[in-house]
PDB file of C-alpha atoms in Angstrom:
ATOM      1  CA  MET A   1     139.946 141.269 103.407  1.00  0.00           C
ATOM      2  CA  ARG A   2     137.611 139.215 105.528  1.00  0.00           C
ATOM      3  CA  VAL A   3     138.260 135.491 105.006  1.00  0.00           C
ATOM      4  CA  VAL A   4     135.265 133.210 105.513  1.00  0.00           C
ATOM      5  CA  GLU A   5     134.967 129.439 105.745  1.00  0.00           C
ATOM      6  CA  ASN A   6     131.857 127.755 104.350  1.00  0.00           C
ATOM      7  CA  GLU A   7     130.672 124.167 104.348  1.00  0.00           C
ATOM      8  CA  ASN A   8     128.990 121.615 102.080  1.00  0.00           C
ATOM      9  CA  THR A   9     129.080 123.132  98.624  1.00  0.00           C
ATOM     10  CA  ALA A  10     128.498 121.100  95.477  1.00  0.00           C
ATOM     11  CA  ILE A  11     129.460 121.872  91.883  1.00  0.00           C
ATOM     12  CA  VAL A  12     126.355 120.924  89.900  1.00  0.00           C
ATOM     13  CA  CYS A  13     126.240 121.047  86.098  1.00  0.00           C
ATOM     14  CA  ASP A  14     123.151 122.104  84.148  1.00  0.00           C
ATOM     15  CA  SER A  15     122.120 118.454  83.667  1.00  0.00           C
ATOM     16  CA  GLY A  16     121.772 118.197  87.458  1.00  0.00           C
ATOM     17  CA  GLN A  17     124.816 115.945  87.882  1.00  0.00           C
ATOM     18  CA  THR A  18     127.071 116.744  90.852  1.00  0.00           C
ATOM     19  CA  LYS A  19     130.609 117.048  89.495  1.00  0.00           C
ATOM     20  CA  HIS A  20     132.359 117.783  92.772  1.00  0.00           C
ATOM     21  CA  ARG A  21     131.571 118.401  96.419  1.00  0.00           C
ATOM     22  CA  TYR A  22     133.571 120.502  98.882  1.00  0.00           C
ATOM     23  CA  ARG A  23     133.191 119.748 102.586  1.00  0.00           C
ATOM     24  CA  THR A  24     134.680 123.180 103.334  1.00  0.00           C
ATOM     25  CA  PHE A  25     136.171 126.100 101.470  1.00  0.00           C
ATOM     26  CA  ARG A  26     137.890 129.318 102.510  1.00  0.00           C
ATOM     27  CA  GLY A  27     137.846 132.520 100.525  1.00  0.00           C
ATOM     28  CA  VAL A  28     136.698 136.113 100.223  1.00  0.00           C
ATOM     29  CA  LEU A  29     133.634 137.561  98.564  1.00  0.00           C
ATOM     30  CA  LEU A  30     134.320 138.636  94.982  1.00  0.00           C
ATOM     31  CA  LYS A  31     132.878 142.090  95.727  1.00  0.00           C
ATOM     32  CA  ASP A  32     135.290 142.496  98.681  1.00  0.00           C
ATOM     33  CA  PHE A  33     138.133 141.474  96.361  1.00  0.00           C
ATOM     34  CA  ILE A  34     137.017 144.136  93.853  1.00  0.00           C
ATOM     35  CA  ASP A  35     136.657 146.763  96.592  1.00  0.00           C
ATOM     36  CA  SER A  36     140.223 146.103  97.759  1.00  0.00           C
ATOM     37  CA  ALA A  37     141.444 147.006  94.268  1.00  0.00           C
ATOM     38  CA  GLY A  38     139.948 150.498  94.559  1.00  0.00           C
ATOM     39  CA  VAL A  39     137.972 150.521  91.318  1.00  0.00           C
ATOM     40  CA  ASP A  40     137.391 154.080  90.146  1.00  0.00           C
ATOM     41  CA  MET A  41     133.763 154.747  89.277  1.00  0.00           C
ATOM     42  CA  PRO A  42     133.529 158.504  88.755  1.00  0.00           C
ATOM     43  CA  ASN A  43     129.748 158.550  88.194  1.00  0.00           C
ATOM     44  CA  PRO A  44     127.806 156.126  90.418  1.00  0.00           C
ATOM     45  CA  ARG A  45     124.694 156.684  88.265  1.00  0.00           C
ATOM     46  CA  ARG A  46     126.550 154.715  85.556  1.00  0.00           C
ATOM     47  CA  ARG A  47     127.004 151.563  87.698  1.00  0.00           C
ATOM     48  CA  GLY A  48     124.723 149.641  85.335  1.00  0.00           C
ATOM     49  CA  GLU A  49     127.265 150.081  82.553  1.00  0.00           C
ATOM     50  CA  TYR A  50     129.997 148.115  84.377  1.00  0.00           C
ATOM     51  CA  TYR A  51     130.746 144.408  84.381  1.00  0.00           C
ATOM     52  CA  VAL A  52     133.190 142.074  86.113  1.00  0.00           C
ATOM     53  CA  LEU A  53     135.059 139.497  84.035  1.00  0.00           C
ATOM     54  CA  VAL A  54     136.754 136.610  85.854  1.00  0.00           C
ATOM     55  CA  ARG A  55     139.450 135.008  83.670  1.00  0.00           C
ATOM     56  CA  SER A  56     141.197 131.654  84.001  1.00  0.00           C
ATOM     57  CA  THR A  57     144.371 130.117  82.625  1.00  0.00           C
ATOM     58  CA  ASP A  58     142.314 127.474  80.770  1.00  0.00           C
ATOM     59  CA  ASP A  59     140.295 130.226  79.005  1.00  0.00           C
ATOM     60  CA  TYR A  60     137.013 129.463  80.810  1.00  0.00           C
ATOM     61  CA  ASN A  61     135.773 132.921  81.733  1.00  0.00           C
ATOM     62  CA  VAL A  62     132.675 134.203  83.522  1.00  0.00           C
ATOM     63  CA  ILE A  63     131.061 137.621  83.473  1.00  0.00           C
ATOM     64  CA  PHE A  64     128.861 139.345  86.074  1.00  0.00           C
ATOM     65  CA  ALA A  65     126.985 142.618  85.909  1.00  0.00           C
ATOM     66  CA  TYR A  66     128.398 145.023  88.491  1.00  0.00           C
ATOM     67  CA  ASN A  67     124.909 145.644  89.897  1.00  0.00           C
ATOM     68  CA  GLU A  68     124.317 141.876  90.184  1.00  0.00           C
ATOM     69  CA  LEU A  69     127.286 141.547  92.551  1.00  0.00           C
ATOM     70  CA  TYR A  70     126.628 144.661  94.610  1.00  0.00           C
ATOM     71  CA  TYR A  71     122.833 144.767  94.811  1.00  0.00           C
ATOM     72  CA  GLY A  72     121.619 141.218  94.196  1.00  0.00           C
ATOM     73  CA  PRO A  73     121.906 137.904  96.001  1.00  0.00           C
ATOM     74  CA  ALA A  74     124.862 136.723  93.878  1.00  0.00           C
ATOM     75  CA  GLY A  75     127.124 139.207  95.638  1.00  0.00           C
ATOM     76  CA  GLU A  76     126.682 137.473  98.990  1.00  0.00           C
ATOM     77  CA  HIS A  77     127.490 134.028  97.554  1.00  0.00           C
ATOM     78  CA  THR A  78     130.250 134.574  94.969  1.00  0.00           C
ATOM     79  CA  TRP A  79     133.647 133.645  96.385  1.00  0.00           C
ATOM     80  CA  VAL A  80     137.270 133.885  95.372  1.00  0.00           C
ATOM     81  CA  VAL A  81     138.457 130.649  96.992  1.00  0.00           C
ATOM     82  CA  PHE A  82     142.035 129.778  97.941  1.00  0.00           C
ATOM     83  CA  GLU A  83     141.527 126.619 100.027  1.00  0.00           C
ATOM     84  CA  THR A  84     139.189 123.629  99.829  1.00  0.00           C
ATOM     85  CA  ASP A  85     138.757 120.846 102.362  1.00  0.00           C
ATOM     86  CA  GLY A  86     141.604 122.268 104.456  1.00  0.00           C
ATOM     87  CA  GLU A  87     144.172 122.197 101.621  1.00  0.00           C
ATOM     88  CA  PRO A  88     145.551 124.719  99.111  1.00  0.00           C
ATOM     89  CA  LEU A  89     143.951 124.362  95.671  1.00  0.00           C
ATOM     90  CA  GLY A  90     146.878 122.679  93.922  1.00  0.00           C
ATOM     91  CA  GLU A  91     146.160 122.127  90.212  1.00  0.00           C
ATOM     92  CA  ASN A  92     142.907 124.154  90.408  1.00  0.00           C
ATOM     93  CA  GLY A  93     144.647 127.198  91.882  1.00  0.00           C
ATOM     94  CA  PRO A  94     145.936 129.493  93.026  1.00  0.00           C
ATOM     95  CA  PHE A  95     142.299 130.712  93.123  1.00  0.00           C
ATOM     96  CA  LEU A  96     138.928 129.487  91.977  1.00  0.00           C
ATOM     97  CA  LEU A  97     135.608 131.253  91.695  1.00  0.00           C
ATOM     98  CA  LEU A  98     132.508 129.700  93.187  1.00  0.00           C
ATOM     99  CA  THR A  99     128.975 131.115  93.136  1.00  0.00           C
ATOM    100  CA  ALA A 100     127.536 129.034  95.952  1.00  0.00           C
ATOM    101  CA  GLY A 101     124.065 130.607  95.816  1.00  0.00           C
ATOM    102  CA  ASP A 102     123.308 129.490  92.262  1.00  0.00           C
ATOM    103  CA  ARG A 103     120.823 126.647  91.821  1.00  0.00           C
ATOM    104  CA  VAL A 104     123.227 125.261  89.199  1.00  0.00           C
ATOM    105  CA  THR A 105     126.764 126.114  90.348  1.00  0.00           C
ATOM    106  CA  GLY A 106     128.808 124.620  87.501  1.00  0.00           C
ATOM    107  CA  PRO A 107     128.421 127.311  84.824  1.00  0.00           C
ATOM    108  CA  ARG A 108     129.945 130.018  87.043  1.00  0.00           C
ATOM    109  CA  TYR A 109     132.604 127.776  88.616  1.00  0.00           C
ATOM    110  CA  VAL A 110     136.036 128.929  87.412  1.00  0.00           C
ATOM    111  CA  LYS A 111     139.228 127.037  88.244  1.00  0.00           C
ATOM    112  CA  CYS A 112     142.702 128.542  87.876  1.00  0.00           C
ATOM    113  CA  VAL A 113     141.550 132.159  88.156  1.00  0.00           C
ATOM    114  CA  ASN A 114     144.316 134.456  86.986  1.00  0.00           C
ATOM    115  CA  ALA A 115     142.559 137.819  86.517  1.00  0.00           C
ATOM    116  CA  VAL A 116     139.537 139.815  87.618  1.00  0.00           C
ATOM    117  CA  GLU A 117     138.701 142.778  85.401  1.00  0.00           C
ATOM    118  CA  VAL A 118     136.157 145.530  85.961  1.00  0.00           C
ATOM    119  CA  SER A 119     135.229 147.298  82.737  1.00  0.00           C
ATOM    120  CA  LYS A 120     132.612 149.641  81.342  1.00  0.00           C
ATOM    121  CA  VAL A 121     130.547 148.681  78.325  1.00  0.00           C
ATOM    122  CA  ALA A 122     130.703 151.028  75.374  1.00  0.00           C
ATOM    123  CA  VAL A 123     127.428 152.936  75.391  1.00  0.00           C
ATOM    124  CA  PRO A 124     126.675 154.993  72.289  1.00  0.00           C
ATOM    125  CA  ALA A 125     126.000 158.678  72.848  1.00  0.00           C
ATOM    126  CA  PRO A 126     122.293 159.645  72.716  1.00  0.00           C
TER     127      PRO A 126
END
């Protein structure tokens, strides 16, 4: 996977308070991470029925629509991070999820990521 380094990213909660600031971080795009897993999607016309759930060891989980990651701006700014400010994550690791393009980054900031699941919603038959 292509590893990228980014600069000057802040974790901002919905009140507008900056909780943390990273001078740099290194990671891979979440969609590249998903692609490397080889997710089987037998009918591409059903893409809108899939979602991505990012789980953490502290039970703070975040969900994305599949189409949001692959066809919207979130996909170019949602990172699975393994290093911040030149150091491994330590107590926040081994991975964290950061959606750097969000106006408010805190709600989709996940420390201690331990699973990424791609699932299909149950859609009742017509």
